[in-house]
């Protein structure tokens, strides 16, 4: 199959940075829903106090490794930490990040396994702060909420920025933007508010870093390291944010003792945007290869719609957010950016031996065949 080369200009680090700076912050300071004096008081209220923390952690998906890094971050801040992981220990603990839980135990962190839907499996005792990094709907979240809502000082729900409604006019999501009322996360948040639970909601976007349980940059490395075409939904300059899991954990760990964070939502994301083509270029540079980027229209060949494309790891539309509120109110600052981490990501990939594994590229093959059938490429 002969495929047309990408005709989209590839953003460099500087051009991506310029695009980031050119995105206008909507609604200005009012996006946090607070007046300037109140924001100032919140900045002064950030005083983290050691306490007993429980992390309810998921058994899979893109948030799976948050619990591991959050436990380490909280422990480093002096908290007593227990992590209760969902799932069958014998099955789940064979893969990352759970295969590294012995490191948590050596650090003095209590690790246990249970079923978040069954309070009888919960660890005993009371906790000052509970992090729910497991549930996505009322069925999985309500038992945890109801068990701890009368005793917990601070409840933290790790939701998702995916609950935002896409906005093609002003695509950068800010706290307070319209959200999908039918999303399970939103219903959980409404329940927390209705029950008067002292809660804070965090909304992560795409996360990368060691011990991940879900492909992010690996999808690009899989193809570039094998000199395969990188099929990207056109136009390829869609912006997204990739956030290192350590930065996610540090933001979540900033709320214990900060009463001003109660009742607030925070986007969890890097303060830099990058395009899809930019990701491919960054990975290619780290590998010493020029990526074979091919742009195509998923909807035109029947392999995607509504912001999704078969086989592609990201939404096909802009998906990025502002982290200014967390910086302002939690005193948070990211330590990572993807362009700076691309070489480390590639080193981790190569060290894992994944370049020697059999990867299923059948969806790529199907897309390329459909491109030929629709006259977008030649055989």
PDB file of N, CA and C in Angstrom, residues 205-290:
ATOM      1  N   UNK A 205      -6.696  14.080  32.817  1.00  0.00           N
ATOM      2  CA  UNK A 205      -6.753  13.816  31.382  1.00  0.00           C
ATOM      3  C   UNK A 205      -5.831  12.623  31.113  1.00  0.00           C
ATOM      4  N   UNK A 206      -5.115  12.610  30.006  1.00  0.00           N
ATOM      5  CA  UNK A 206      -4.247  11.478  29.698  1.00  0.00           C
ATOM      6  C   UNK A 206      -3.000  11.501  30.581  1.00  0.00           C
ATOM      7  N   UNK A 207      -2.626  10.310  31.068  1.00  0.00           N
ATOM      8  CA  UNK A 207      -1.518  10.185  32.010  1.00  0.00           C
ATOM      9  C   UNK A 207      -0.472   9.234  31.446  1.00  0.00           C
ATOM     10  N   UNK A 208       0.788   9.573  31.633  1.00  0.00           N
ATOM     11  CA  UNK A 208       1.873   8.692  31.191  1.00  0.00           C
ATOM     12  C   UNK A 208       2.865   8.505  32.340  1.00  0.00           C
ATOM     13  N   UNK A 209       3.768   7.569  32.159  1.00  0.00           N
ATOM     14  CA  UNK A 209       4.805   7.331  33.148  1.00  0.00           C
ATOM     15  C   UNK A 209       5.022   5.850  33.400  1.00  0.00           C
ATOM     16  N   UNK A 210       6.066   5.493  34.160  1.00  0.00           N
ATOM     17  CA  UNK A 210       6.367   4.090  34.443  1.00  0.00           C
ATOM     18  C   UNK A 210       5.226   3.390  35.178  1.00  0.00           C
ATOM     19  N   UNK A 211       5.073   2.106  34.898  1.00  0.00           N
ATOM     20  CA  UNK A 211       4.085   1.219  35.537  1.00  0.00           C
ATOM     21  C   UNK A 211       2.665   1.463  35.045  1.00  0.00           C
ATOM     22  N   UNK A 212       2.513   2.153  33.933  1.00  0.00           N
ATOM     23  CA  UNK A 212       1.169   2.392  33.420  1.00  0.00           C
ATOM     24  C   UNK A 212       0.480   1.086  33.053  1.00  0.00           C
ATOM     25  N   UNK A 213      -0.835   1.094  33.173  1.00  0.00           N
ATOM     26  CA  UNK A 213      -1.655  -0.071  32.855  1.00  0.00           C
ATOM     27  C   UNK A 213      -2.403   0.116  31.543  1.00  0.00           C
ATOM     28  N   UNK A 214      -2.120   1.249  30.865  1.00  0.00           N
ATOM     29  CA  UNK A 214      -2.843   1.566  29.636  1.00  0.00           C
ATOM     30  C   UNK A 214      -1.916   2.304  28.686  1.00  0.00           C
ATOM     31  N   UNK A 215      -1.964   1.935  27.414  1.00  0.00           N
ATOM     32  CA  UNK A 215      -1.078   2.562  26.426  1.00  0.00           C
ATOM     33  C   UNK A 215      -1.370   4.047  26.252  1.00  0.00           C
ATOM     34  N   UNK A 216      -0.316   4.801  26.155  1.00  0.00           N
ATOM     35  CA  UNK A 216      -0.393   6.219  25.820  1.00  0.00           C
ATOM     36  C   UNK A 216       0.657   6.459  24.746  1.00  0.00           C
ATOM     37  N   UNK A 217       1.857   6.877  25.153  1.00  0.00           N
ATOM     38  CA  UNK A 217       2.932   7.062  24.179  1.00  0.00           C
ATOM     39  C   UNK A 217       3.399   5.739  23.568  1.00  0.00           C
ATOM     40  N   UNK A 218       3.113   4.629  24.255  1.00  0.00           N
ATOM     41  CA  UNK A 218       3.546   3.320  23.749  1.00  0.00           C
ATOM     42  C   UNK A 218       2.960   3.019  22.370  1.00  0.00           C
ATOM     43  N   UNK A 219       1.747   3.519  22.122  1.00  0.00           N
ATOM     44  CA  UNK A 219       1.105   3.295  20.826  1.00  0.00           C
ATOM     45  C   UNK A 219       1.965   3.865  19.703  1.00  0.00           C
ATOM     46  N   UNK A 220       2.540   5.020  19.933  1.00  0.00           N
ATOM     47  CA  UNK A 220       3.386   5.654  18.924  1.00  0.00           C
ATOM     48  C   UNK A 220       4.715   4.912  18.797  1.00  0.00           C
ATOM     49  N   UNK A 221       5.299   4.527  19.936  1.00  0.00           N
ATOM     50  CA  UNK A 221       6.577   3.826  19.886  1.00  0.00           C
ATOM     51  C   UNK A 221       6.424   2.496  19.151  1.00  0.00           C
ATOM     52  N   UNK A 222       5.315   1.787  19.405  1.00  0.00           N
ATOM     53  CA  UNK A 222       5.081   0.503  18.730  1.00  0.00           C
ATOM     54  C   UNK A 222       5.288   0.609  17.224  1.00  0.00           C
ATOM     55  N   UNK A 223       4.824   1.678  16.646  1.00  0.00           N
ATOM     56  CA  UNK A 223       4.853   1.835  15.204  1.00  0.00           C
ATOM     57  C   UNK A 223       6.166   2.431  14.706  1.00  0.00           C
ATOM     58  N   UNK A 224       6.644   3.444  15.393  1.00  0.00           N
ATOM     59  CA  UNK A 224       7.850   4.130  14.914  1.00  0.00           C
ATOM     60  C   UNK A 224       9.080   3.235  15.042  1.00  0.00           C
ATOM     61  N   UNK A 225       9.176   2.479  16.120  1.00  0.00           N
ATOM     62  CA  UNK A 225      10.346   1.622  16.310  1.00  0.00           C
ATOM     63  C   UNK A 225      10.405   0.507  15.270  1.00  0.00           C
ATOM     64  N   UNK A 226       9.254   0.153  14.695  1.00  0.00           N
ATOM     65  CA  UNK A 226       9.176  -0.899  13.670  1.00  0.00           C
ATOM     66  C   UNK A 226       9.084  -0.332  12.258  1.00  0.00           C
ATOM     67  N   UNK A 227       9.249   0.977  12.142  1.00  0.00           N
ATOM     68  CA  UNK A 227       9.190   1.654  10.833  1.00  0.00           C
ATOM     69  C   UNK A 227       7.843   1.434  10.145  1.00  0.00           C
ATOM     70  N   UNK A 228       6.795   1.416  10.930  1.00  0.00           N
ATOM     71  CA  UNK A 228       5.442   1.287  10.388  1.00  0.00           C
ATOM     72  C   UNK A 228       4.796   2.674  10.272  1.00  0.00           C
ATOM     73  N   UNK A 229       3.812   2.824   9.381  1.00  0.00           N
ATOM     74  CA  UNK A 229       3.079   4.092   9.305  1.00  0.00           C
ATOM     75  C   UNK A 229       2.379   4.399  10.631  1.00  0.00           C
ATOM     76  N   UNK A 230       2.363   5.670  10.999  1.00  0.00           N
ATOM     77  CA  UNK A 230       1.652   6.128  12.187  1.00  0.00           C
ATOM     78  C   UNK A 230       0.365   6.775  11.692  1.00  0.00           C
ATOM     79  N   UNK A 231      -0.744   6.058  11.805  1.00  0.00           N
ATOM     80  CA  UNK A 231      -2.024   6.525  11.268  1.00  0.00           C
ATOM     81  C   UNK A 231      -2.702   7.447  12.274  1.00  0.00           C
ATOM     82  N   UNK A 232      -2.808   8.709  11.918  1.00  0.00           N
ATOM     83  CA  UNK A 232      -3.334   9.726  12.822  1.00  0.00           C
ATOM     84  C   UNK A 232      -4.564  10.384  12.194  1.00  0.00           C
ATOM     85  N   UNK A 233      -5.661  10.459  12.930  1.00  0.00           N
ATOM     86  CA  UNK A 233      -6.849  11.148  12.416  1.00  0.00           C
ATOM     87  C   UNK A 233      -6.530  12.600  12.057  1.00  0.00           C
ATOM     88  N   UNK A 234      -6.915  13.011  10.854  1.00  0.00           N
ATOM     89  CA  UNK A 234      -6.653  14.365  10.379  1.00  0.00           C
ATOM     90  C   UNK A 234      -7.422  15.389  11.238  1.00  0.00           C
ATOM     91  N   UNK A 235      -6.852  16.604  11.374  1.00  0.00           N
ATOM     92  CA  UNK A 235      -5.678  17.120  10.661  1.00  0.00           C
ATOM     93  C   UNK A 235      -4.345  16.850  11.361  1.00  0.00           C
ATOM     94  N   UNK A 236      -4.353  16.230  12.527  1.00  0.00           N
ATOM     95  CA  UNK A 236      -3.117  15.880  13.211  1.00  0.00           C
ATOM     96  C   UNK A 236      -2.600  16.943  14.150  1.00  0.00           C
ATOM     97  N   UNK A 237      -3.167  18.144  14.072  1.00  0.00           N
ATOM     98  CA  UNK A 237      -2.729  19.224  14.968  1.00  0.00           C
ATOM     99  C   UNK A 237      -3.683  19.390  16.147  1.00  0.00           C
ATOM    100  N   UNK A 238      -4.559  18.402  16.360  1.00  0.00           N
ATOM    101  CA  UNK A 238      -5.418  18.445  17.531  1.00  0.00           C
ATOM    102  C   UNK A 238      -4.544  18.485  18.789  1.00  0.00           C
ATOM    103  N   UNK A 239      -4.917  19.338  19.726  1.00  0.00           N
ATOM    104  CA  UNK A 239      -4.122  19.510  20.937  1.00  0.00           C
ATOM    105  C   UNK A 239      -4.631  18.634  22.072  1.00  0.00           C
ATOM    106  N   UNK A 240      -3.699  18.109  22.841  1.00  0.00           N
ATOM    107  CA  UNK A 240      -4.049  17.361  24.034  1.00  0.00           C
ATOM    108  C   UNK A 240      -2.990  17.625  25.093  1.00  0.00           C
ATOM    109  N   UNK A 241      -3.234  17.150  26.308  1.00  0.00           N
ATOM    110  CA  UNK A 241      -2.230  17.247  27.363  1.00  0.00           C
ATOM    111  C   UNK A 241      -1.887  15.844  27.841  1.00  0.00           C
ATOM    112  N   UNK A 242      -0.601  15.598  27.984  1.00  0.00           N
ATOM    113  CA  UNK A 242      -0.098  14.352  28.543  1.00  0.00           C
ATOM    114  C   UNK A 242       0.583  14.703  29.862  1.00  0.00           C
ATOM    115  N   UNK A 243       0.139  14.099  30.941  1.00  0.00           N
ATOM    116  CA  UNK A 243       0.607  14.465  32.273  1.00  0.00           C
ATOM    117  C   UNK A 243       1.303  13.292  32.939  1.00  0.00           C
ATOM    118  N   UNK A 244       2.484  13.544  33.487  1.00  0.00           N
ATOM    119  CA  UNK A 244       3.224  12.481  34.163  1.00  0.00           C
ATOM    120  C   UNK A 244       2.512  12.105  35.456  1.00  0.00           C
ATOM    121  N   UNK A 245       2.483  10.817  35.754  1.00  0.00           N
ATOM    122  CA  UNK A 245       1.753  10.332  36.923  1.00  0.00           C
ATOM    123  C   UNK A 245       2.298  10.922  38.223  1.00  0.00           C
ATOM    124  N   UNK A 246       3.582  11.255  38.276  1.00  0.00           N
ATOM    125  CA  UNK A 246       4.109  11.883  39.490  1.00  0.00           C
ATOM    126  C   UNK A 246       3.486  13.248  39.727  1.00  0.00           C
ATOM    127  N   UNK A 247       3.228  13.981  38.654  1.00  0.00           N
ATOM    128  CA  UNK A 247       2.566  15.284  38.794  1.00  0.00           C
ATOM    129  C   UNK A 247       1.114  15.117  39.206  1.00  0.00           C
ATOM    130  N   UNK A 248       0.469  14.068  38.711  1.00  0.00           N
ATOM    131  CA  UNK A 248      -0.907  13.775  39.137  1.00  0.00           C
ATOM    132  C   UNK A 248      -0.932  13.507  40.637  1.00  0.00           C
ATOM    133  N   UNK A 249      -0.028  12.661  41.100  1.00  0.00           N
ATOM    134  CA  UNK A 249       0.013  12.295  42.519  1.00  0.00           C
ATOM    135  C   UNK A 249       0.310  13.504  43.401  1.00  0.00           C
ATOM    136  N   UNK A 250       1.213  14.366  42.952  1.00  0.00           N
ATOM    137  CA  UNK A 250       1.556  15.517  43.786  1.00  0.00           C
ATOM    138  C   UNK A 250       0.388  16.480  43.926  1.00  0.00           C
ATOM    139  N   UNK A 251      -0.439  16.597  42.873  1.00  0.00           N
ATOM    140  CA  UNK A 251      -1.609  17.460  43.005  1.00  0.00           C
ATOM    141  C   UNK A 251      -2.621  16.858  43.971  1.00  0.00           C
ATOM    142  N   UNK A 252      -2.887  15.568  43.841  1.00  0.00           N
ATOM    143  CA  UNK A 252      -3.853  14.923  44.734  1.00  0.00           C
ATOM    144  C   UNK A 252      -3.397  14.976  46.180  1.00  0.00           C
ATOM    145  N   UNK A 253      -2.092  14.906  46.393  1.00  0.00           N
ATOM    146  CA  UNK A 253      -1.557  14.893  47.751  1.00  0.00           C
ATOM    147  C   UNK A 253      -1.512  16.273  48.382  1.00  0.00           C
ATOM    148  N   UNK A 254      -1.915  17.305  47.641  1.00  0.00           N
ATOM    149  CA  UNK A 254      -1.856  18.674  48.146  1.00  0.00           C
ATOM    150  C   UNK A 254      -3.084  19.064  48.951  1.00  0.00           C
ATOM    151  N   UNK A 255      -4.112  18.198  48.994  1.00  0.00           N
ATOM    152  CA  UNK A 255      -5.359  18.633  49.635  1.00  0.00           C
ATOM    153  C   UNK A 255      -5.523  18.274  51.107  1.00  0.00           C
ATOM    154  N   UNK A 256      -4.880  17.241  51.666  1.00  0.00           N
ATOM    155  CA  UNK A 256      -5.097  16.968  53.100  1.00  0.00           C
ATOM    156  C   UNK A 256      -4.739  18.176  53.955  1.00  0.00           C
ATOM    157  N   UNK A 257      -5.656  18.567  54.815  1.00  0.00           N
ATOM    158  CA  UNK A 257      -5.452  19.728  55.660  1.00  0.00           C
ATOM    159  C   UNK A 257      -5.838  21.042  55.026  1.00  0.00           C
ATOM    160  N   UNK A 258      -6.169  21.032  53.757  1.00  0.00           N
ATOM    161  CA  UNK A 258      -6.542  22.266  53.057  1.00  0.00           C
ATOM    162  C   UNK A 258      -8.058  22.329  52.948  1.00  0.00           C
ATOM    163  N   UNK A 259      -8.700  22.900  53.940  1.00  0.00           N
ATOM    164  CA  UNK A 259     -10.165  22.944  53.979  1.00  0.00           C
ATOM    165  C   UNK A 259     -10.741  23.771  52.843  1.00  0.00           C
ATOM    166  N   UNK A 260      -9.953  24.690  52.298  1.00  0.00           N
ATOM    167  CA  UNK A 260     -10.456  25.522  51.204  1.00  0.00           C
ATOM    168  C   UNK A 260     -10.664  24.716  49.939  1.00  0.00           C
ATOM    169  N   UNK A 261     -10.068  23.525  49.869  1.00  0.00           N
ATOM    170  CA  UNK A 261     -10.235  22.688  48.682  1.00  0.00           C
ATOM    171  C   UNK A 261     -11.551  21.921  48.712  1.00  0.00           C
ATOM    172  N   UNK A 262     -12.218  21.876  49.862  1.00  0.00           N
ATOM    173  CA  UNK A 262     -13.496  21.171  49.965  1.00  0.00           C
ATOM    174  C   UNK A 262     -14.534  21.870  49.087  1.00  0.00           C
ATOM    175  N   UNK A 263     -15.265  21.076  48.313  1.00  0.00           N
ATOM    176  CA  UNK A 263     -16.290  21.627  47.441  1.00  0.00           C
ATOM    177  C   UNK A 263     -15.755  22.102  46.099  1.00  0.00           C
ATOM    178  N   UNK A 264     -14.480  21.868  45.837  1.00  0.00           N
ATOM    179  CA  UNK A 264     -13.858  22.356  44.606  1.00  0.00           C
ATOM    180  C   UNK A 264     -13.581  21.225  43.615  1.00  0.00           C
ATOM    181  N   UNK A 265     -13.535  21.596  42.337  1.00  0.00           N
ATOM    182  CA  UNK A 265     -13.108  20.718  41.263  1.00  0.00           C
ATOM    183  C   UNK A 265     -11.765  21.227  40.743  1.00  0.00           C
ATOM    184  N   UNK A 266     -10.875  20.299  40.393  1.00  0.00           N
ATOM    185  CA  UNK A 266      -9.586  20.683  39.822  1.00  0.00           C
ATOM    186  C   UNK A 266      -9.261  19.805  38.613  1.00  0.00           C
ATOM    187  N   UNK A 267      -8.873  20.444  37.535  1.00  0.00           N
ATOM    188  CA  UNK A 267      -8.342  19.699  36.400  1.00  0.00           C
ATOM    189  C   UNK A 267      -6.946  19.205  36.759  1.00  0.00           C
ATOM    190  N   UNK A 268      -6.645  17.972  36.390  1.00  0.00           N
ATOM    191  CA  UNK A 268      -5.331  17.391  36.675  1.00  0.00           C
ATOM    192  C   UNK A 268      -4.626  17.207  35.338  1.00  0.00           C
ATOM    193  N   UNK A 269      -3.740  18.140  35.008  1.00  0.00           N
ATOM    194  CA  UNK A 269      -3.100  18.078  33.702  1.00  0.00           C
ATOM    195  C   UNK A 269      -1.853  18.948  33.667  1.00  0.00           C
ATOM    196  N   UNK A 270      -1.002  18.622  32.741  1.00  0.00           N
ATOM    197  CA  UNK A 270       0.181  19.424  32.488  1.00  0.00           C
ATOM    198  C   UNK A 270      -0.234  20.833  32.073  1.00  0.00           C
ATOM    199  N   UNK A 271       0.693  21.768  32.212  1.00  0.00           N
ATOM    200  CA  UNK A 271       0.403  23.131  31.753  1.00  0.00           C
ATOM    201  C   UNK A 271       0.907  23.360  30.332  1.00  0.00           C
ATOM    202  N   UNK A 272       1.203  22.270  29.624  1.00  0.00           N
ATOM    203  CA  UNK A 272       1.627  22.373  28.229  1.00  0.00           C
ATOM    204  C   UNK A 272       0.741  21.486  27.368  1.00  0.00           C
ATOM    205  N   UNK A 273       0.473  21.926  26.152  1.00  0.00           N
ATOM    206  CA  UNK A 273      -0.278  21.137  25.179  1.00  0.00           C
ATOM    207  C   UNK A 273       0.689  20.590  24.131  1.00  0.00           C
ATOM    208  N   UNK A 274       0.265  19.523  23.488  1.00  0.00           N
ATOM    209  CA  UNK A 274       1.051  18.963  22.398  1.00  0.00           C
ATOM    210  C   UNK A 274       0.074  18.395  21.369  1.00  0.00           C
ATOM    211  N   UNK A 275       0.450  18.440  20.101  1.00  0.00           N
ATOM    212  CA  UNK A 275      -0.405  17.914  19.041  1.00  0.00           C
ATOM    213  C   UNK A 275      -0.118  16.434  18.826  1.00  0.00           C
ATOM    214  N   UNK A 276      -1.027  15.737  18.138  1.00  0.00           N
ATOM    215  CA  UNK A 276      -0.804  14.330  17.825  1.00  0.00           C
ATOM    216  C   UNK A 276       0.466  14.148  16.991  1.00  0.00           C
ATOM    217  N   UNK A 277       0.616  14.994  15.966  1.00  0.00           N
ATOM    218  CA  UNK A 277       1.821  14.915  15.154  1.00  0.00           C
ATOM    219  C   UNK A 277       3.045  15.250  16.009  1.00  0.00           C
ATOM    220  N   UNK A 278       2.878  16.169  16.936  1.00  0.00           N
ATOM    221  CA  UNK A 278       3.974  16.521  17.833  1.00  0.00           C
ATOM    222  C   UNK A 278       4.423  15.348  18.688  1.00  0.00           C
ATOM    223  N   UNK A 279       3.466  14.538  19.152  1.00  0.00           N
ATOM    224  CA  UNK A 279       3.816  13.344  19.931  1.00  0.00           C
ATOM    225  C   UNK A 279       4.650  12.399  19.076  1.00  0.00           C
ATOM    226  N   UNK A 280       4.186  12.167  17.843  1.00  0.00           N
ATOM    227  CA  UNK A 280       4.914  11.276  16.936  1.00  0.00           C
ATOM    228  C   UNK A 280       6.325  11.793  16.686  1.00  0.00           C
ATOM    229  N   UNK A 281       6.462  13.086  16.470  1.00  0.00           N
ATOM    230  CA  UNK A 281       7.771  13.676  16.214  1.00  0.00           C
ATOM    231  C   UNK A 281       8.680  13.556  17.429  1.00  0.00           C
ATOM    232  N   UNK A 282       8.120  13.773  18.630  1.00  0.00           N
ATOM    233  CA  UNK A 282       8.927  13.684  19.850  1.00  0.00           C
ATOM    234  C   UNK A 282       9.435  12.261  20.065  1.00  0.00           C
ATOM    235  N   UNK A 283       8.568  11.290  19.835  1.00  0.00           N
ATOM    236  CA  UNK A 283       8.968   9.890  19.976  1.00  0.00           C
ATOM    237  C   UNK A 283       9.984   9.520  18.895  1.00  0.00           C
ATOM    238  N   UNK A 284       9.748   9.975  17.673  1.00  0.00           N
ATOM    239  CA  UNK A 284      10.681   9.707  16.591  1.00  0.00           C
ATOM    240  C   UNK A 284      12.065  10.264  16.893  1.00  0.00           C
ATOM    241  N   UNK A 285      12.122  11.474  17.406  1.00  0.00           N
ATOM    242  CA  UNK A 285      13.408  12.088  17.752  1.00  0.00           C
ATOM    243  C   UNK A 285      14.125  11.272  18.806  1.00  0.00           C
ATOM    244  N   UNK A 286      13.381  10.806  19.814  1.00  0.00           N
ATOM    245  CA  UNK A 286      13.993  10.012  20.877  1.00  0.00           C
ATOM    246  C   UNK A 286      14.521   8.679  20.359  1.00  0.00           C
ATOM    247  N   UNK A 287      13.885   8.149  19.312  1.00  0.00           N
ATOM    248  CA  UNK A 287      14.309   6.886  18.711  1.00  0.00           C
ATOM    249  C   UNK A 287      15.348   7.079  17.613  1.00  0.00           C
ATOM    250  N   UNK A 288      15.581   8.325  17.213  1.00  0.00           N
ATOM    251  CA  UNK A 288      16.491   8.586  16.104  1.00  0.00           C
ATOM    252  C   UNK A 288      15.890   8.206  14.770  1.00  0.00           C
ATOM    253  N   UNK A 289      14.566   8.285  14.654  1.00  0.00           N
ATOM    254  CA  UNK A 289      13.866   7.925  13.424  1.00  0.00           C
ATOM    255  C   UNK A 289      12.901   9.036  13.020  1.00  0.00           C
ATOM    256  N   UNK A 290      12.615   9.110  11.735  1.00  0.00           N
ATOM    257  CA  UNK A 290      11.606  10.040  11.241  1.00  0.00           C
ATOM    258  C   UNK A 290      10.290   9.274  11.132  1.00  0.00           C
TER     259      UNK A 290
END
